[in-house]
Amino acid sequence: MSPTEGLSIRGLAKTYPNGIAALRGIDLEVAPGLYGLLGPNGAGKSTLMRTLATLQTPDRGEIRLDGIDLLAEPDRVRGRLGYLPQQIGAYPGVTGRELLTRFAWLKGRTERRERRAEIATLLERVNLAEAADRAVATYSGGMLRRFGIALALIGAPRLLIVDEPTAGLDPAERNRFHRVLADVAAEAVVLLSTHIVEDVENLCSRVAILAEGRIVAEGTPAELTGRLADRLWSRVVPRGETPPPAVHLSAVPGGTLAILESDRAPDERFDAHRPRLEDAYHVALAGAGVLEAAA
Ligand SMILES: Nc1ncnc2c1ncn2[C@@H]1O[C@H](COP(=O)(O)OP(=O)(O)OP(=O)(O)O)[C@@H](O)[C@H]1O
């Protein structure tokens, strides 16, 4: 990445007035592409996303987008930002095209012909051209998500911030949403914050795992899982038997699947387990002393 391309975060810290340290010194370099941000509840993901979206300020640290200092020149950076909020408000009776037109106007798209052309392109891009003249209130959850991207893409942002996007979407809609994000990520930084490890594993070229305000692991999904190669062992513990201390426990038919990290199989009942990003996630949290990991 050239020093002036993409997103660069240095020493970002934020403590809320109630004393909660939500960010404790975040350093990240994010090149154009799809970048995943994973973390448990309360890790600081939303604080980081809102700070990047210029909706709140940190106590210290530095953020640069394409070399521009976000904290010193927020207005200049805002023109390069797209933020996809979790919920799109209710606009009774307003069609998709009308709502996009209003937002484009607010973003300074005052030249009518250019604005129309940009909106038509955006609607095509998110696969909503045919639904453009229907009321937004009649859109399905998946259509609303894609419509949110179209809103966030007005003005061709260099950084698209996407917070918890796929909750409640069926698999087909989730796929459609992912394809649109991947398309945007060909040209811009797309930062995807989510609890859904599988989304990140399939989609993102790099991942950061955030816990208690710190980055506890960072790399490509292959790097993060590669560190665990030949170190994970699994066993289904029958109902009624107490599972061993594990990196991760999950319910499966017949009992509890326990995944352990160890140089060799703890005993002959364990099988080698091929590491997934979810395992790397739990190992990283456990290594950072975050209790949720072993729950
Ligand atoms: N405005 C606020 N005032 C005080 N504390 C806050 C505020 N916003 C967040 N926090 C606290 O800061 C910590 C980080 O919260 P944040 O919402 O950034 O985490 P998160 O990773 O987005 O969590 P979730 O996945 O649950 O949304 C939490 O302990 C939260 O309670």
Coordinates of C-alpha atoms and ligand atoms in Angstrom, one line a residue:
M1 CA 0.0 0.0 0.0
S2 CA 1.4 3.4 -0.8
P3 CA 1.7 5.7 2.2
T4 CA -1.1 7.8 1.0
E5 CA -3.6 5.2 -0.1
G6 CA -6.2 3.5 2.2
L7 CA -6.8 3.9 5.9
S8 CA -4.2 4.3 8.5
I9 CA -5.0 4.4 12.3
R10 CA -2.3 5.0 15.0
G11 CA -2.6 4.9 18.7
L12 CA -6.4 5.5 18.8
A13 CA -7.8 5.7 22.3
K14 CA -11.2 6.6 23.8
T15 CA -12.4 6.5 27.4
Y16 CA -16.0 7.5 27.9
P17 CA -17.0 9.9 30.7
N18 CA -18.2 6.9 32.8
G19 CA -14.6 5.5 32.9
I20 CA -15.1 2.7 30.3
A21 CA -12.0 2.5 28.1
A22 CA -13.6 1.5 24.8
L23 CA -10.4 1.9 22.7
R24 CA -7.0 1.4 24.3
G25 CA -4.5 2.2 21.5
I26 CA -5.6 0.9 18.1
D27 CA -3.0 0.6 15.3
L28 CA -4.3 -0.5 11.9
E29 CA -3.2 -0.2 8.2
V30 CA -6.1 -1.0 5.8
A31 CA -5.5 -1.1 2.1
P32 CA -8.4 -1.0 -0.5
G33 CA -10.3 -4.2 -0.3
L34 CA -12.7 -5.9 2.1
Y35 CA -11.4 -5.8 5.7
G36 CA -13.2 -7.5 8.5
L37 CA -13.5 -6.3 12.1
L38 CA -14.5 -9.1 14.5
G39 CA -15.1 -8.9 18.2
P40 CA -17.5 -9.8 21.0
N41 CA -20.1 -7.5 22.5
G42 CA -18.5 -4.4 24.0
A43 CA -15.1 -4.9 22.2
G44 CA -15.2 -1.4 20.9
K45 CA -16.2 -2.0 17.3
S46 CA -19.0 0.5 17.2
T47 CA -16.8 3.1 18.9
L48 CA -14.1 2.6 16.3
M49 CA -16.7 2.7 13.4
R50 CA -18.4 5.8 14.7
T51 CA -15.0 7.5 15.2
L52 CA -14.0 6.7 11.6
A53 CA -17.4 8.0 10.4
T54 CA -16.5 11.3 12.1
L55 CA -19.6 10.9 14.4
Q56 CA -17.4 11.1 17.6
T57 CA -13.9 12.1 18.5
P58 CA -11.2 10.0 20.2
D59 CA -9.1 11.2 23.2
R60 CA -5.9 10.6 21.3
G61 CA -4.4 9.0 18.2
E62 CA -4.4 9.7 14.5
I63 CA -6.6 8.6 11.5
R64 CA -5.6 9.2 7.9
L65 CA -7.7 8.3 4.8
D66 CA -5.7 8.5 1.6
G67 CA -3.2 10.6 3.6
I68 CA -5.8 13.2 4.8
D69 CA -5.9 13.7 8.6
L70 CA -9.5 12.8 9.6
L71 CA -9.3 14.5 13.0
A72 CA -7.8 17.7 11.7
E73 CA -9.9 17.9 8.5
P74 CA -13.2 16.0 9.1
D75 CA -15.1 18.0 6.5
R76 CA -12.6 17.1 3.8
V77 CA -12.7 13.4 4.8
R78 CA -16.5 13.3 5.0
G79 CA -16.8 13.7 1.3
R80 CA -14.8 10.5 0.9
L81 CA -16.8 8.5 3.5
G82 CA -19.8 6.3 3.2
Y83 CA -21.5 4.9 6.3
L84 CA -24.0 2.1 6.3
P85 CA -26.0 2.4 9.5
Q86 CA -27.7 -0.7 11.0
Q87 CA -31.2 0.6 10.3
I88 CA -32.5 2.8 7.6
G89 CA -35.3 5.1 8.9
A90 CA -38.9 4.8 7.9
Y91 CA -39.9 7.1 5.0
P92 CA -43.6 6.3 4.3
G93 CA -44.5 6.5 0.6
V94 CA -41.1 7.6 -0.6
T95 CA -39.7 5.6 -3.5
G96 CA -36.1 4.3 -3.6
R97 CA -35.2 6.7 -6.4
E98 CA -36.8 9.7 -4.6
L99 CA -34.9 8.9 -1.4
L100 CA -31.6 8.6 -3.2
T101 CA -32.3 11.9 -4.9
R102 CA -32.8 13.6 -1.6
F103 CA -29.7 12.2 -0.1
A104 CA -27.7 13.0 -3.2
W105 CA -28.9 16.6 -3.0
L106 CA -27.8 16.8 0.7
K107 CA -24.4 15.5 -0.4
G108 CA -24.1 18.4 -2.8
R109 CA -25.2 16.7 -6.0
T110 CA -27.0 19.7 -7.2
E111 CA -26.5 19.3 -11.0
R112 CA -29.7 17.5 -12.1
R113 CA -28.5 15.4 -15.0
E114 CA -25.3 14.2 -13.2
R115 CA -27.4 13.3 -10.1
R116 CA -29.9 11.3 -12.2
A117 CA -27.1 9.4 -13.9
E118 CA -25.3 8.7 -10.6
I119 CA -28.5 7.4 -9.0
A120 CA -29.3 5.2 -12.0
T121 CA -25.8 3.7 -11.8
L122 CA -26.1 3.1 -8.1
L123 CA -29.5 1.4 -8.4
E124 CA -28.0 -1.0 -11.1
R125 CA -25.0 -1.6 -8.9
V126 CA -27.1 -2.8 -5.9
N127 CA -29.5 -4.7 -8.1
L128 CA -32.5 -2.5 -7.3
A129 CA -33.1 -0.8 -10.7
E130 CA -36.4 -2.7 -11.1
A131 CA -37.6 -1.7 -7.6
A132 CA -36.4 1.9 -7.9
D133 CA -39.9 3.3 -8.2
R134 CA -41.5 1.3 -5.4
A135 CA -41.9 2.7 -1.9
V136 CA -38.9 1.9 0.2
A137 CA -41.3 0.9 3.0
T138 CA -42.3 -2.1 0.8
Y139 CA -38.7 -3.4 0.5
S140 CA -37.6 -6.7 2.1
G141 CA -34.9 -6.7 4.7
G142 CA -32.3 -7.7 2.1
M143 CA -33.4 -5.0 -0.4
L144 CA -33.2 -2.4 2.4
R145 CA -29.6 -3.5 3.2
R146 CA -28.6 -3.1 -0.5
F147 CA -30.5 0.2 -0.7
G148 CA -28.4 1.3 2.3
I149 CA -25.3 0.6 0.3
A150 CA -26.6 2.7 -2.6
L151 CA -27.2 5.6 -0.1
A152 CA -23.7 5.1 1.4
L153 CA -22.1 5.1 -2.1
I154 CA -23.4 8.5 -3.2
G155 CA -20.3 10.5 -4.1
A156 CA -18.1 7.4 -4.7
P157 CA -16.5 7.2 -1.2
R158 CA -13.0 5.9 -0.6
L159 CA -14.0 4.3 2.7
L160 CA -17.2 2.4 3.2
I161 CA -18.0 1.7 6.8
V162 CA -20.5 -1.2 7.2
D163 CA -21.7 -2.0 10.7
E164 CA -23.4 -5.5 11.5
P165 CA -24.9 -5.8 8.1
T166 CA -26.3 -9.3 7.6
A167 CA -28.3 -10.0 10.8
G168 CA -31.8 -11.3 9.8
L169 CA -31.0 -11.9 6.1
D170 CA -31.8 -15.2 4.4
P171 CA -28.8 -16.9 2.7
A172 CA -29.7 -15.7 -0.8
E173 CA -30.0 -12.1 0.3
R174 CA -26.8 -12.4 2.3
N175 CA -25.0 -13.6 -0.8
R176 CA -26.4 -10.8 -2.9
F177 CA -25.3 -8.3 -0.2
H178 CA -21.8 -9.8 -0.1
R179 CA -21.4 -9.6 -3.9
V180 CA -22.2 -5.9 -3.8
L181 CA -19.7 -5.3 -1.0
A182 CA -17.0 -7.3 -2.9
D183 CA -17.7 -5.2 -6.0
V184 CA -17.3 -1.9 -4.0
A185 CA -14.1 -3.2 -2.4
A186 CA -12.5 -3.5 -5.9
E187 CA -11.9 0.3 -5.7
A188 CA -12.4 1.4 -2.0
V189 CA -11.6 0.4 1.5
V190 CA -14.6 -1.5 2.9
L191 CA -14.6 -2.0 6.6
L192 CA -17.0 -4.7 7.7
S193 CA -17.8 -4.9 11.4
T194 CA -19.7 -8.1 12.4
H195 CA -20.2 -10.9 15.0
I196 CA -20.6 -13.4 12.1
V197 CA -17.2 -15.0 11.7
E198 CA -18.3 -17.0 8.7
D199 CA -19.0 -13.8 6.7
V200 CA -15.5 -12.5 7.3
E201 CA -13.9 -15.9 6.6
N202 CA -15.5 -16.1 3.2
L203 CA -15.3 -12.5 2.2
C204 CA -12.5 -10.5 3.7
S205 CA -8.9 -10.4 2.5
R206 CA -7.7 -9.3 6.0
V207 CA -9.2 -9.4 9.5
A208 CA -8.6 -7.7 12.8
I209 CA -10.0 -9.2 16.0
L210 CA -10.8 -6.6 18.6
A211 CA -11.3 -7.4 22.4
E212 CA -11.6 -5.0 25.3
G213 CA -10.5 -2.1 23.1
R214 CA -7.3 -3.8 21.7
I215 CA -6.5 -5.6 18.5
V216 CA -5.6 -9.1 19.7
A217 CA -5.0 -10.7 16.3
E218 CA -4.6 -9.4 12.7
G219 CA -3.9 -10.9 9.4
T220 CA -5.4 -12.8 6.4
P221 CA -7.9 -15.5 7.4
A222 CA -5.3 -18.1 6.1
E223 CA -2.6 -16.6 8.3
L224 CA -4.8 -16.6 11.4
T225 CA -5.9 -20.2 10.9
G226 CA -2.4 -21.3 9.7
R227 CA -1.0 -20.5 13.2
L228 CA -3.2 -23.2 14.6
A229 CA -2.4 -25.9 12.0
D230 CA -1.9 -29.3 13.8
R231 CA -2.7 -27.7 17.2
L232 CA -6.4 -28.2 17.5
W233 CA -8.2 -31.4 18.6
S234 CA -11.9 -32.1 18.9
R235 CA -14.2 -34.5 20.6
V236 CA -17.9 -34.8 21.1
V237 CA -18.5 -35.0 24.9
P238 CA -21.7 -37.0 25.6
R239 CA -24.5 -35.3 27.5
G240 CA -24.0 -35.8 31.2
E241 CA -20.2 -35.8 31.1
T242 CA -18.4 -32.5 32.1
P243 CA -16.5 -31.1 29.1
P244 CA -12.8 -30.4 29.5
P245 CA -11.4 -26.8 29.6
A246 CA -11.6 -25.9 25.9
V247 CA -10.9 -23.2 23.4
H248 CA -14.5 -23.5 22.3
L249 CA -17.6 -25.5 23.2
S250 CA -20.6 -25.9 21.0
A251 CA -23.8 -27.9 21.1
V252 CA -24.0 -30.8 18.5
P253 CA -26.3 -33.7 18.2
G254 CA -25.4 -36.1 20.9
G255 CA -23.6 -33.7 23.2
T256 CA -21.0 -30.9 23.2
L257 CA -18.2 -30.5 20.7
A258 CA -15.1 -29.5 22.6
I259 CA -12.1 -28.0 20.7
L260 CA -8.8 -28.0 22.5
E261 CA -5.5 -26.4 21.6
S262 CA -2.5 -28.6 22.3
D263 CA 0.8 -29.9 20.8
R264 CA -0.6 -33.4 20.6
A265 CA -3.9 -35.2 21.0
P266 CA -4.9 -35.0 24.7
D267 CA -6.0 -38.7 24.5
E268 CA -7.1 -41.2 21.9
R269 CA -10.7 -40.0 22.0
F270 CA -9.7 -36.8 20.2
D271 CA -9.5 -36.2 16.5
A272 CA -7.4 -33.7 14.6
H273 CA -9.5 -30.6 14.0
R274 CA -8.9 -28.4 10.9
P275 CA -8.7 -24.8 12.1
R276 CA -11.4 -22.4 11.0
L277 CA -11.4 -18.7 11.5
E278 CA -13.9 -19.1 14.3
D279 CA -11.3 -21.2 16.2
A280 CA -8.6 -18.5 15.6
Y281 CA -11.1 -16.0 17.0
H282 CA -11.7 -18.0 20.2
V283 CA -8.0 -18.7 20.6
A284 CA -7.2 -15.0 20.2
L285 CA -9.8 -14.0 22.8
A286 CA -8.7 -16.7 25.2
G287 CA -5.0 -15.5 24.7
A288 CA -6.1 -12.0 25.6
G289 CA -7.8 -13.2 28.8
V290 CA -11.3 -12.5 27.5
L291 CA -13.5 -14.9 29.4
E292 CA -16.3 -15.2 26.8
A293 CA -13.9 -17.3 24.7
A294 CA -14.2 -20.4 26.9
A295 CA -17.9 -20.0 27.5
Ligands
LIG1 N1 -21.7 6.5 24.7 C1 -21.2 5.7 25.6 N2 -21.0 6.0 26.9 C2 -20.4 5.2 27.8 N3 -20.0 3.9 27.5 C3 -20.1 3.5 26.2 C4 -20.7 4.4 25.2 N4 -20.7 3.7 24.0 C5 -20.2 2.5 24.3 N5 -19.8 2.4 25.6 C6 -19.1 1.3 26.2 O1 -17.9 1.1 25.6 C7 -17.6 -0.3 25.4 C8 -17.4 -0.6 23.9 O2 -18.7 -0.4 23.3 P1 -18.9 -0.5 21.7 O3 -20.4 -0.3 21.4 O4 -17.9 0.3 21.0 O5 -18.6 -2.1 21.5 P2 -19.0 -3.1 20.3 O6 -17.8 -3.9 20.0 O7 -19.6 -2.3 19.2 O8 -20.1 -3.9 21.0 P3 -21.5 -4.5 20.3 O9 -21.0 -5.6 19.4 O10 -22.2 -5.0 21.5 O11 -22.2 -3.4 19.6 C9 -18.7 -1.0 26.0 O12 -18.3 -1.4 27.3 C10 -19.9 -0.1 26.0 O13 -20.7 -0.3 27.1

